[in-house]
Coordinates of C-alpha atoms in Angstrom, one line a residue:
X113 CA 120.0 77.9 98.9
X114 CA 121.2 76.4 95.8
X115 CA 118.8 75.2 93.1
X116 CA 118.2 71.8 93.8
X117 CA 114.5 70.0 93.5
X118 CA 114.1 70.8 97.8
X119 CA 115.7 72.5 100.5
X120 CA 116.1 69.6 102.3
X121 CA 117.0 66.8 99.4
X122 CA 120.0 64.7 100.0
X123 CA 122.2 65.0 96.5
X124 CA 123.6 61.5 97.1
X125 CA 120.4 59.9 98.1
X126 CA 120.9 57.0 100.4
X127 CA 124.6 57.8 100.1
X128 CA 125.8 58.8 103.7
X129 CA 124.4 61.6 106.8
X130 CA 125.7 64.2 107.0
X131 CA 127.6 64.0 110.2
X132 CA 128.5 59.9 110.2
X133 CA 132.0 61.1 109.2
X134 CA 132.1 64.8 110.1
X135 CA 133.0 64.0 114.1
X136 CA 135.1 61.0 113.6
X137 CA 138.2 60.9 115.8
X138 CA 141.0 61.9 112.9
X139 CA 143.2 59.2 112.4
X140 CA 147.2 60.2 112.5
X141 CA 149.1 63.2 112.7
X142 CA 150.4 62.2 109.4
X143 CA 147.3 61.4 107.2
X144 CA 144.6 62.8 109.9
X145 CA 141.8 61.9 107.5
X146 CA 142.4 58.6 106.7
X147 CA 139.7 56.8 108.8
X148 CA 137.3 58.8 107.6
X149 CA 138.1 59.6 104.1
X150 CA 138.5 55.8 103.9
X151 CA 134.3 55.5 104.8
X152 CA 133.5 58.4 102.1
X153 CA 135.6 57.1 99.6
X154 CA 133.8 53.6 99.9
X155 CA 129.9 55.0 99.9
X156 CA 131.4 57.5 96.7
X157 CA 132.0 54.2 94.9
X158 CA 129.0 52.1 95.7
X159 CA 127.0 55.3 94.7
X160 CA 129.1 55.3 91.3
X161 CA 128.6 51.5 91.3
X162 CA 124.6 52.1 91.3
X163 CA 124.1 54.6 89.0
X164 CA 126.6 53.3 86.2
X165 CA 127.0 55.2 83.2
X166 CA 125.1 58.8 84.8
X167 CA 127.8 59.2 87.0
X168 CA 129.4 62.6 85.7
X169 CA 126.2 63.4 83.6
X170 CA 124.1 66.1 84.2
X171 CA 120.6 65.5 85.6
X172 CA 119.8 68.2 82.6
X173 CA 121.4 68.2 79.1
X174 CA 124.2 70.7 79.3
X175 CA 123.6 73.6 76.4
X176 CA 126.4 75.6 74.6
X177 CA 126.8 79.2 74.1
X178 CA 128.9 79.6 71.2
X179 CA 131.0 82.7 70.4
X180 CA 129.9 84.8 67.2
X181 CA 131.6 84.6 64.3
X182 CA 132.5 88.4 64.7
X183 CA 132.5 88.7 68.3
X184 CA 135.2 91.4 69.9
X185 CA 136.3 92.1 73.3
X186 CA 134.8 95.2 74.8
X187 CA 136.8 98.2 74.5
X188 CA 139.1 99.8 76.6
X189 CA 137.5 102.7 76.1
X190 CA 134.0 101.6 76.9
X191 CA 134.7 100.4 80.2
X192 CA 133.5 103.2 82.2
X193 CA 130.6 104.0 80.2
X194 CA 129.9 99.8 80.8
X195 CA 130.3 100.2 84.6
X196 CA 127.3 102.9 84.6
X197 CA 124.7 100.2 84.7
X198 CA 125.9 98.7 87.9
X199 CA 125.0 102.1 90.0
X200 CA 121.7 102.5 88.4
X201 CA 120.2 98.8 88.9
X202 CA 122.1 99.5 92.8
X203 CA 119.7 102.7 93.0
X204 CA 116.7 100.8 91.7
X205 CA 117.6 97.6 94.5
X206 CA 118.3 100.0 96.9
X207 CA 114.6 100.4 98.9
X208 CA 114.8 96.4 99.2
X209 CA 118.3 96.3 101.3
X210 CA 117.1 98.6 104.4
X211 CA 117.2 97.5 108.3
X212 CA 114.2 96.8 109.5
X213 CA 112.8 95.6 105.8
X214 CA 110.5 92.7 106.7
X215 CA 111.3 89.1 105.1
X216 CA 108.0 88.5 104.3
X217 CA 108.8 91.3 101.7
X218 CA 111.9 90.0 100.2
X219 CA 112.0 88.7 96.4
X220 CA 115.7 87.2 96.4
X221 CA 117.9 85.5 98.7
X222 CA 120.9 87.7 100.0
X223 CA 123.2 86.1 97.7
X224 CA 122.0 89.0 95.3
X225 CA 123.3 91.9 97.4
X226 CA 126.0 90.2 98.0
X227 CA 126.8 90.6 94.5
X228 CA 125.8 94.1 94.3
X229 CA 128.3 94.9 97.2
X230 CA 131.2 92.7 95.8
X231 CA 131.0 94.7 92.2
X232 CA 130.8 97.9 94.5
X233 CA 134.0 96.8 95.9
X234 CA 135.6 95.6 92.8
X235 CA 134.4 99.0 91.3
X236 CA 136.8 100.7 94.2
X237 CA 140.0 98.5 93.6
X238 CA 139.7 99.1 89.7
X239 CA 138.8 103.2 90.0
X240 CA 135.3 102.7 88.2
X241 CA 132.7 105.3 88.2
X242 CA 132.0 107.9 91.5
X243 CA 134.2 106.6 94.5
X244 CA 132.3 108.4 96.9
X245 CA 129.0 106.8 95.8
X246 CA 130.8 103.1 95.4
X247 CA 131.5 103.6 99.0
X248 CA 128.4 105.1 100.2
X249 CA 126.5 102.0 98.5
X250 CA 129.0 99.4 100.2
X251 CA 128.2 101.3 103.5
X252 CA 124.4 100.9 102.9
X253 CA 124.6 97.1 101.5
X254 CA 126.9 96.5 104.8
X255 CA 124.8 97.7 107.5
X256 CA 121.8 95.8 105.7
X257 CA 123.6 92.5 106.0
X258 CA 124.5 93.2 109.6
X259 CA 121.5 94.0 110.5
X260 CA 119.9 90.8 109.1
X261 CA 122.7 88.4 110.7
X262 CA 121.8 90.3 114.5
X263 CA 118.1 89.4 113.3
X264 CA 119.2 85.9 112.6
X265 CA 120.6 85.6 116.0
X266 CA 123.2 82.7 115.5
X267 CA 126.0 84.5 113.6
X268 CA 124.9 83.0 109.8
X269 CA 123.8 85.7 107.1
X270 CA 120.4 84.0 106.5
X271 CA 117.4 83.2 104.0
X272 CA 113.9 84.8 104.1
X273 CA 111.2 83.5 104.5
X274 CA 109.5 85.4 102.2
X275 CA 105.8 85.4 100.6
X276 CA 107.1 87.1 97.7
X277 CA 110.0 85.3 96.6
X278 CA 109.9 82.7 93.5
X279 CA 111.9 80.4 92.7
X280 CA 114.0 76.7 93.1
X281 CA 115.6 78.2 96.0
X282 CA 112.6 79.7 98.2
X283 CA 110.5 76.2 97.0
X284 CA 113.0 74.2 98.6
X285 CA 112.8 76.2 102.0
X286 CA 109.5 75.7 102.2
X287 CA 110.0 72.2 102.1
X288 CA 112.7 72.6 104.4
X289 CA 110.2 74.6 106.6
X290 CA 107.3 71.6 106.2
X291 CA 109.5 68.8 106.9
X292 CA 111.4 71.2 110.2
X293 CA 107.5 71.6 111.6
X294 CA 106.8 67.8 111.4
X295 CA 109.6 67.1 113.4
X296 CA 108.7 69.8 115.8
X297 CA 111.9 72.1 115.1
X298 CA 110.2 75.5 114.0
X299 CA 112.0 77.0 116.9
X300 CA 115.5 75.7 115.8
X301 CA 115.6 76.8 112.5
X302 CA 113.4 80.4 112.4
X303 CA 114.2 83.5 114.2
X304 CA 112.4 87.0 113.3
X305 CA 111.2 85.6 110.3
X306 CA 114.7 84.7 108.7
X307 CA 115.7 80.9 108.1
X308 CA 118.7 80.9 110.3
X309 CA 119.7 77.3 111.2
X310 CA 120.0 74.8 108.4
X311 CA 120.2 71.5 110.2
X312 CA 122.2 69.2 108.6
X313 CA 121.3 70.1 105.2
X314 CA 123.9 72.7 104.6
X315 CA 121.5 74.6 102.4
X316 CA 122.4 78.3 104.2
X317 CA 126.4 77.9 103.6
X318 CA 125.6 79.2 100.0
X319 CA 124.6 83.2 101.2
X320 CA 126.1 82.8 104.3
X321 CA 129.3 82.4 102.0
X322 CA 128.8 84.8 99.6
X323 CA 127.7 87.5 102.0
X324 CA 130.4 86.5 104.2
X325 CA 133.4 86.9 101.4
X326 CA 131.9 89.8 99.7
X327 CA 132.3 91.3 103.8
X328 CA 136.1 90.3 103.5
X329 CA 136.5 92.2 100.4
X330 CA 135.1 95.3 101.9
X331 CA 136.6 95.1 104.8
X332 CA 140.3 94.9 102.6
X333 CA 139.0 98.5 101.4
X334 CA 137.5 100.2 104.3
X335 CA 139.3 98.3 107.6
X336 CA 136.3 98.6 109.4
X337 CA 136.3 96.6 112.6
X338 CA 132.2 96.3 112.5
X339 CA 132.2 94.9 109.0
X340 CA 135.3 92.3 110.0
X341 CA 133.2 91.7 113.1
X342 CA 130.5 90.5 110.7
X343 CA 132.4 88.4 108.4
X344 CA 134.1 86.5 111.6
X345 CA 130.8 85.6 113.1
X346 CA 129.5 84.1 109.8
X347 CA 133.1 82.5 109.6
X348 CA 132.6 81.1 113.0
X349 CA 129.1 79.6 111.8
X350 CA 130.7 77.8 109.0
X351 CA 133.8 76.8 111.1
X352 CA 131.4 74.3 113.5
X353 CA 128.8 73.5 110.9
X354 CA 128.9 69.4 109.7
X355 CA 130.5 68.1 106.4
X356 CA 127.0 67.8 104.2
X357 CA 125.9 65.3 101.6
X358 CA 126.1 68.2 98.9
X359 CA 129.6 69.1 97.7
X360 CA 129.3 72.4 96.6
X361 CA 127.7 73.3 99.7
X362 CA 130.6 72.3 101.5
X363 CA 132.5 74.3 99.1
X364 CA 131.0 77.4 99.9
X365 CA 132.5 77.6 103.4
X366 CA 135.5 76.0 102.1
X367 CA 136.1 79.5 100.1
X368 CA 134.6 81.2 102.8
X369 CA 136.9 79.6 105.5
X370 CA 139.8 80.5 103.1
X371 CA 139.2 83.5 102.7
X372 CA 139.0 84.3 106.8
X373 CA 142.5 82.8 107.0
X374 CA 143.6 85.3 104.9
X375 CA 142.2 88.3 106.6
X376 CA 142.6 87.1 109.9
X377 CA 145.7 84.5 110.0
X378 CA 143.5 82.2 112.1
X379 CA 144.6 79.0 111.7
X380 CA 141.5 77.1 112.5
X381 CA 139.9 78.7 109.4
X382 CA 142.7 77.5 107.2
X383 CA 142.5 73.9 109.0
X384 CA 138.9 73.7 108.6
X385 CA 138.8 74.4 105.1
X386 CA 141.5 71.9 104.0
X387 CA 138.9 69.2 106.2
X388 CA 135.6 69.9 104.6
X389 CA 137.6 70.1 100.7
X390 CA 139.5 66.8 102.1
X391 CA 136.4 65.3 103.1
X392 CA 133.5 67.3 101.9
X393 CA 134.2 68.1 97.8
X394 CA 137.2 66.2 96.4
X395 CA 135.7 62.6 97.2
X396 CA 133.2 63.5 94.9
X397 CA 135.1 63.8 91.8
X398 CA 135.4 61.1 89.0
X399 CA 139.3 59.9 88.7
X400 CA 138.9 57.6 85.5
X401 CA 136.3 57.3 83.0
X402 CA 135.0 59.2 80.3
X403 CA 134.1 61.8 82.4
X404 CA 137.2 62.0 84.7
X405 CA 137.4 65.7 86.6
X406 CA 133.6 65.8 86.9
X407 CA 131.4 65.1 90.2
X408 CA 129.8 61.7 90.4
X409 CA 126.4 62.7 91.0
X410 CA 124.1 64.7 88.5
X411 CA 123.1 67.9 90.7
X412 CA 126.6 68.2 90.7
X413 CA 128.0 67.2 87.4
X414 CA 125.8 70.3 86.3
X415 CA 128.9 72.8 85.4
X416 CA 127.6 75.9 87.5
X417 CA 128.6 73.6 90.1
X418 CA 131.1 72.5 88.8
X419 CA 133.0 75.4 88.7
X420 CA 131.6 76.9 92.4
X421 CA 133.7 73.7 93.4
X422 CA 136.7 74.7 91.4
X423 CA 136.8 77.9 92.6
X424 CA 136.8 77.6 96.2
X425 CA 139.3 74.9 96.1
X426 CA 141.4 77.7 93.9
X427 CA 140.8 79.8 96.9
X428 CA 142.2 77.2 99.0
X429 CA 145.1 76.7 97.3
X430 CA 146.0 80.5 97.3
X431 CA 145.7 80.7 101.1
X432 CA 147.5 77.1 101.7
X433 CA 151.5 76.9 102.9
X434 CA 153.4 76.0 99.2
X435 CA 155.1 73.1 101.8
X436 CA 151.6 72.0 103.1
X437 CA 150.7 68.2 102.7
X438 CA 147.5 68.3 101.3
X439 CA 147.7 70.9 98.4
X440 CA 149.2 68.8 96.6
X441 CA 145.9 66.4 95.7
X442 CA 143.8 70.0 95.9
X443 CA 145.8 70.9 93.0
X444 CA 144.8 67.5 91.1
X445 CA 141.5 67.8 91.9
X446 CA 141.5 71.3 90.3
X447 CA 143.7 70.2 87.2
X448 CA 141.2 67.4 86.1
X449 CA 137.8 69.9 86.9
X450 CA 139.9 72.3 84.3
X451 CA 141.1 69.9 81.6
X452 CA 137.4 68.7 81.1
X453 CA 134.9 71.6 81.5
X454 CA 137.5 73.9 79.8
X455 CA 137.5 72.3 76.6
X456 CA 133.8 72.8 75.9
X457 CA 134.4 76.5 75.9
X458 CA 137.7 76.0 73.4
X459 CA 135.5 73.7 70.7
X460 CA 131.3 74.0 71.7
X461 CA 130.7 76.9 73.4
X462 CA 130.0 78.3 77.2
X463 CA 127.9 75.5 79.4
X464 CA 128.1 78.0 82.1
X465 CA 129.2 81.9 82.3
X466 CA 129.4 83.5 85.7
X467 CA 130.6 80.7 87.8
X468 CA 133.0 79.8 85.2
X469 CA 134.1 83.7 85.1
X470 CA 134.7 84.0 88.6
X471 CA 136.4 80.7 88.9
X472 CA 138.6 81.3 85.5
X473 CA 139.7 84.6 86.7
X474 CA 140.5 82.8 90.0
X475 CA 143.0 80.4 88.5
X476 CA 144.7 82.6 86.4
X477 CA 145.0 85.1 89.2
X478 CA 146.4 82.0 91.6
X479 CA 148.4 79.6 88.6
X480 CA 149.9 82.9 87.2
X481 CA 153.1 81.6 88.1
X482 CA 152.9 78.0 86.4
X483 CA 152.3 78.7 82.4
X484 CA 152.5 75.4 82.1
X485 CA 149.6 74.3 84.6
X486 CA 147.4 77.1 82.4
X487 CA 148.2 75.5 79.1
X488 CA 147.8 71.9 80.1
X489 CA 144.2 72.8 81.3
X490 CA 143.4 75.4 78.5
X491 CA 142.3 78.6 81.2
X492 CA 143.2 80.8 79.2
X493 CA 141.7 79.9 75.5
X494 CA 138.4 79.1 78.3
X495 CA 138.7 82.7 79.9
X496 CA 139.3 84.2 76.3
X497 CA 135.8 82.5 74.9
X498 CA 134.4 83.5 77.5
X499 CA 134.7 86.9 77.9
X500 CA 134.2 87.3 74.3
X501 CA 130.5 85.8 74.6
X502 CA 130.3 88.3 77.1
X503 CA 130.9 90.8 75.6
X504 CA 128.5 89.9 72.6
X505 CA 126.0 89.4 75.2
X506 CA 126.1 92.9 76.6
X507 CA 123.9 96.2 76.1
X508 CA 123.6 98.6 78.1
X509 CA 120.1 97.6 79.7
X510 CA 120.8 93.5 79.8
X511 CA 124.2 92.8 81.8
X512 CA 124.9 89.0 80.5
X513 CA 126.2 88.1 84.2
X514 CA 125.4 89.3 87.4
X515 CA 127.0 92.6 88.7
X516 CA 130.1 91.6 90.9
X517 CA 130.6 89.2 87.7
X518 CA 130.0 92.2 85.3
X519 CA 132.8 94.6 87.0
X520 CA 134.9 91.5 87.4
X521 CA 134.9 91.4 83.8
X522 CA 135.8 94.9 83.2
X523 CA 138.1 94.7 85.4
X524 CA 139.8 91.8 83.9
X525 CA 139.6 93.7 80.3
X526 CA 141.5 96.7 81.9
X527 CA 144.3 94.8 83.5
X528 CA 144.8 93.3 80.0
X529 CA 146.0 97.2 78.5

């Protein structure tokens, strides 16, 4: 689950359940989010209205990374020797990602593996280090994530429940887990020891949306029909699961959903995503004020999640028909996230790195065509500060981000020669 003070904790406290607008009856074929959108849009304001000047302000001081006075960019020539690390930290994981592992013994949520496999991957499209041992390790990570989601039993990559892992993310399940046994609902939420219904909270779209894409990407190398089997079940959980108080919750499966239209040309993935980013992530961003392009409430405001949300609705965007109605005000939404987290890179420094990467990397990828969208919201000066603090940062025993993030980088740095 994400970092938040409890598994369970509503973001917008007091600001609306989950579901009040997620079954409404859409409203015209023209504008079929109006009724609804018209309800969020009303509670988003009274919340603004009640904190007053904390809206857009992190619920902990942002801190700046700044880039060293002689910082360079990695070299070309290093980037295979760089890569090493990621198959040597795989190796040291590896004992941890087996079938049959019990969740009792698990230290981190999936979202970790999910990374490993994703560099893995990355590692294949960019020709880094052994192929036939970046493949072998995406097999392995695979069949462990499959394995856990038949465990789970309701198509969701889920979260252990685990006696060894520490952390904001396994305190707020057991919260979750506390509040689910007063209410009698063990047996709804818990299946072979894995957390594998989330309620309404919308806590388990996080791994179940990193698993789930990292599954895509593999699939895009290997075309195997088990691992798209996978990453369509976990799709499917995320298609039906309610519009949450937490916006970059919602995001998750809004990137998620994206990316199974891709793959799959479903259009039910595609029309889902556009509802929960129409009705689940954009109400939530500031459209005047100092802090205009930033989420209104201060979990959110925090720029890790700040730029989650910015890359999934990038995600959208790539996926979206150029003609479509709504992409448009997706667009917007992105523009202003840009133009005011960017700038702190440009003149104080990195708030944020591997969020901001992935996302970065995202919108240059996806605005590559519009310099003029790139200038406006400073990407690329952002991207350029950025990967220079990374590479700072890096020795060959302490990667600076986390490993899909790390050959992401690398692989940004080669397509630049």
């Amino acid at each position: 689950m994400a970092p938040t003070k409890y598994f369970a904790c509503v973001i917008l406290a007091g600001f609306f359940y989950a579901q009040s607008f997620s079954s409404k009856v859409l409203a015209t074929e023209e504008y079929p989010y109006a009724v609804s959108l018209k309800d969020i849009q009303a509670r988003v304001e009274a919340y603004k209205n009640k904190i007053g000047d904390k809206a857009g302000v992190p619920d902990t001081e942002d801190t700046y990374i700044k880039v060293p006075a002689k910082a360079q960019l990695i070299k070309v020539s290093a980037l295979d020797s760089a890569f090493k690390i990621i198959p040597a930290l795989i190796k040291h994981e590896e004992k941890n990602w087996q079938p049959g592992v019990k969740p009792t013994n698990f230290k981190y949520p999936l979202r970790l593996p999910a990374s490993a496999l994703d560099a893995v991957v990355y590692a294949l499209k960019y020709n880094f280090g052994d192929r036939s041992l970046n493949q072998i390790s995406a097999n392995h990570i695979a069949n462990f994530f499959i394995w856990t989601q038949k465990e789970a039993g309701t198509g969701v990559y889920p979260f252990p429940l685990s006696e060894s892992g520490s952390g904001a993310a396994f305190s707020a399940v057991t919260h979750f887990i506390s509040e689910a046994k007063k209410q009698n609902k063990l047996s709804e939420v818990i299946h072979n020891g894995w957390l594998c219904n989330d309620l309404t909270d919308g806590g388990l779209q996080f791994d179940n949306a990193e698993v789930g894409k990292a599954m895509f990407d593999l699939y895009e190398v290997t075309h195997d029909a088990e691992i798209l089997a996978s990453a369509v079940k976990a799709s499917d959980w995320a298609l039906t699961h309610a519009i949450v108080t937490n916006w970059n919750y919602n995001a998750f499966s809004v990137g998620l959903l994206a990316k199974a239209y891709a793959i799959t040309g479903n259009p039910a993935y595609l029309n889902e995503a556009k509802r929960k980013a129409i009705l689940g992530v954009i109400p939530g961003q500031l459209k005047q004020g100092t802090n205009t392009g930033r989420w209104v409430d201060q979990h959110n405001a925090k720029p890790a999640y700040h730029y989650i949300m910015i890359q999934a609705l990038t995600e959208l965007v790539e996926v979206m028909p150029k003609e479509d109605p709504s992409r448009a005000q997706i667009i917007e939404c992105i523009r202003l996230g840009l133009i005011n987290r960017n700038h702190d890179f440009v003149t104080r420094g990195a708030p944020t790195k591997e969020k901001a990467l992935t996302a970065l990397l995202s919108v240059k990828r996806v605005f590559a065509h519009d310099p003029q969208f790139l200038k406006e919201t400073e990407t690329p000066e952002a991207l350029d500060k950025l990967e220079l603090i990374i590479s700072s940062q890096y020795s060959w025993r302490n990667l600076p981000v986390s490993l899909r993030e790390w050959v992401l980088f690398l692989g940004d740095i080669k397509d630049k020669n």
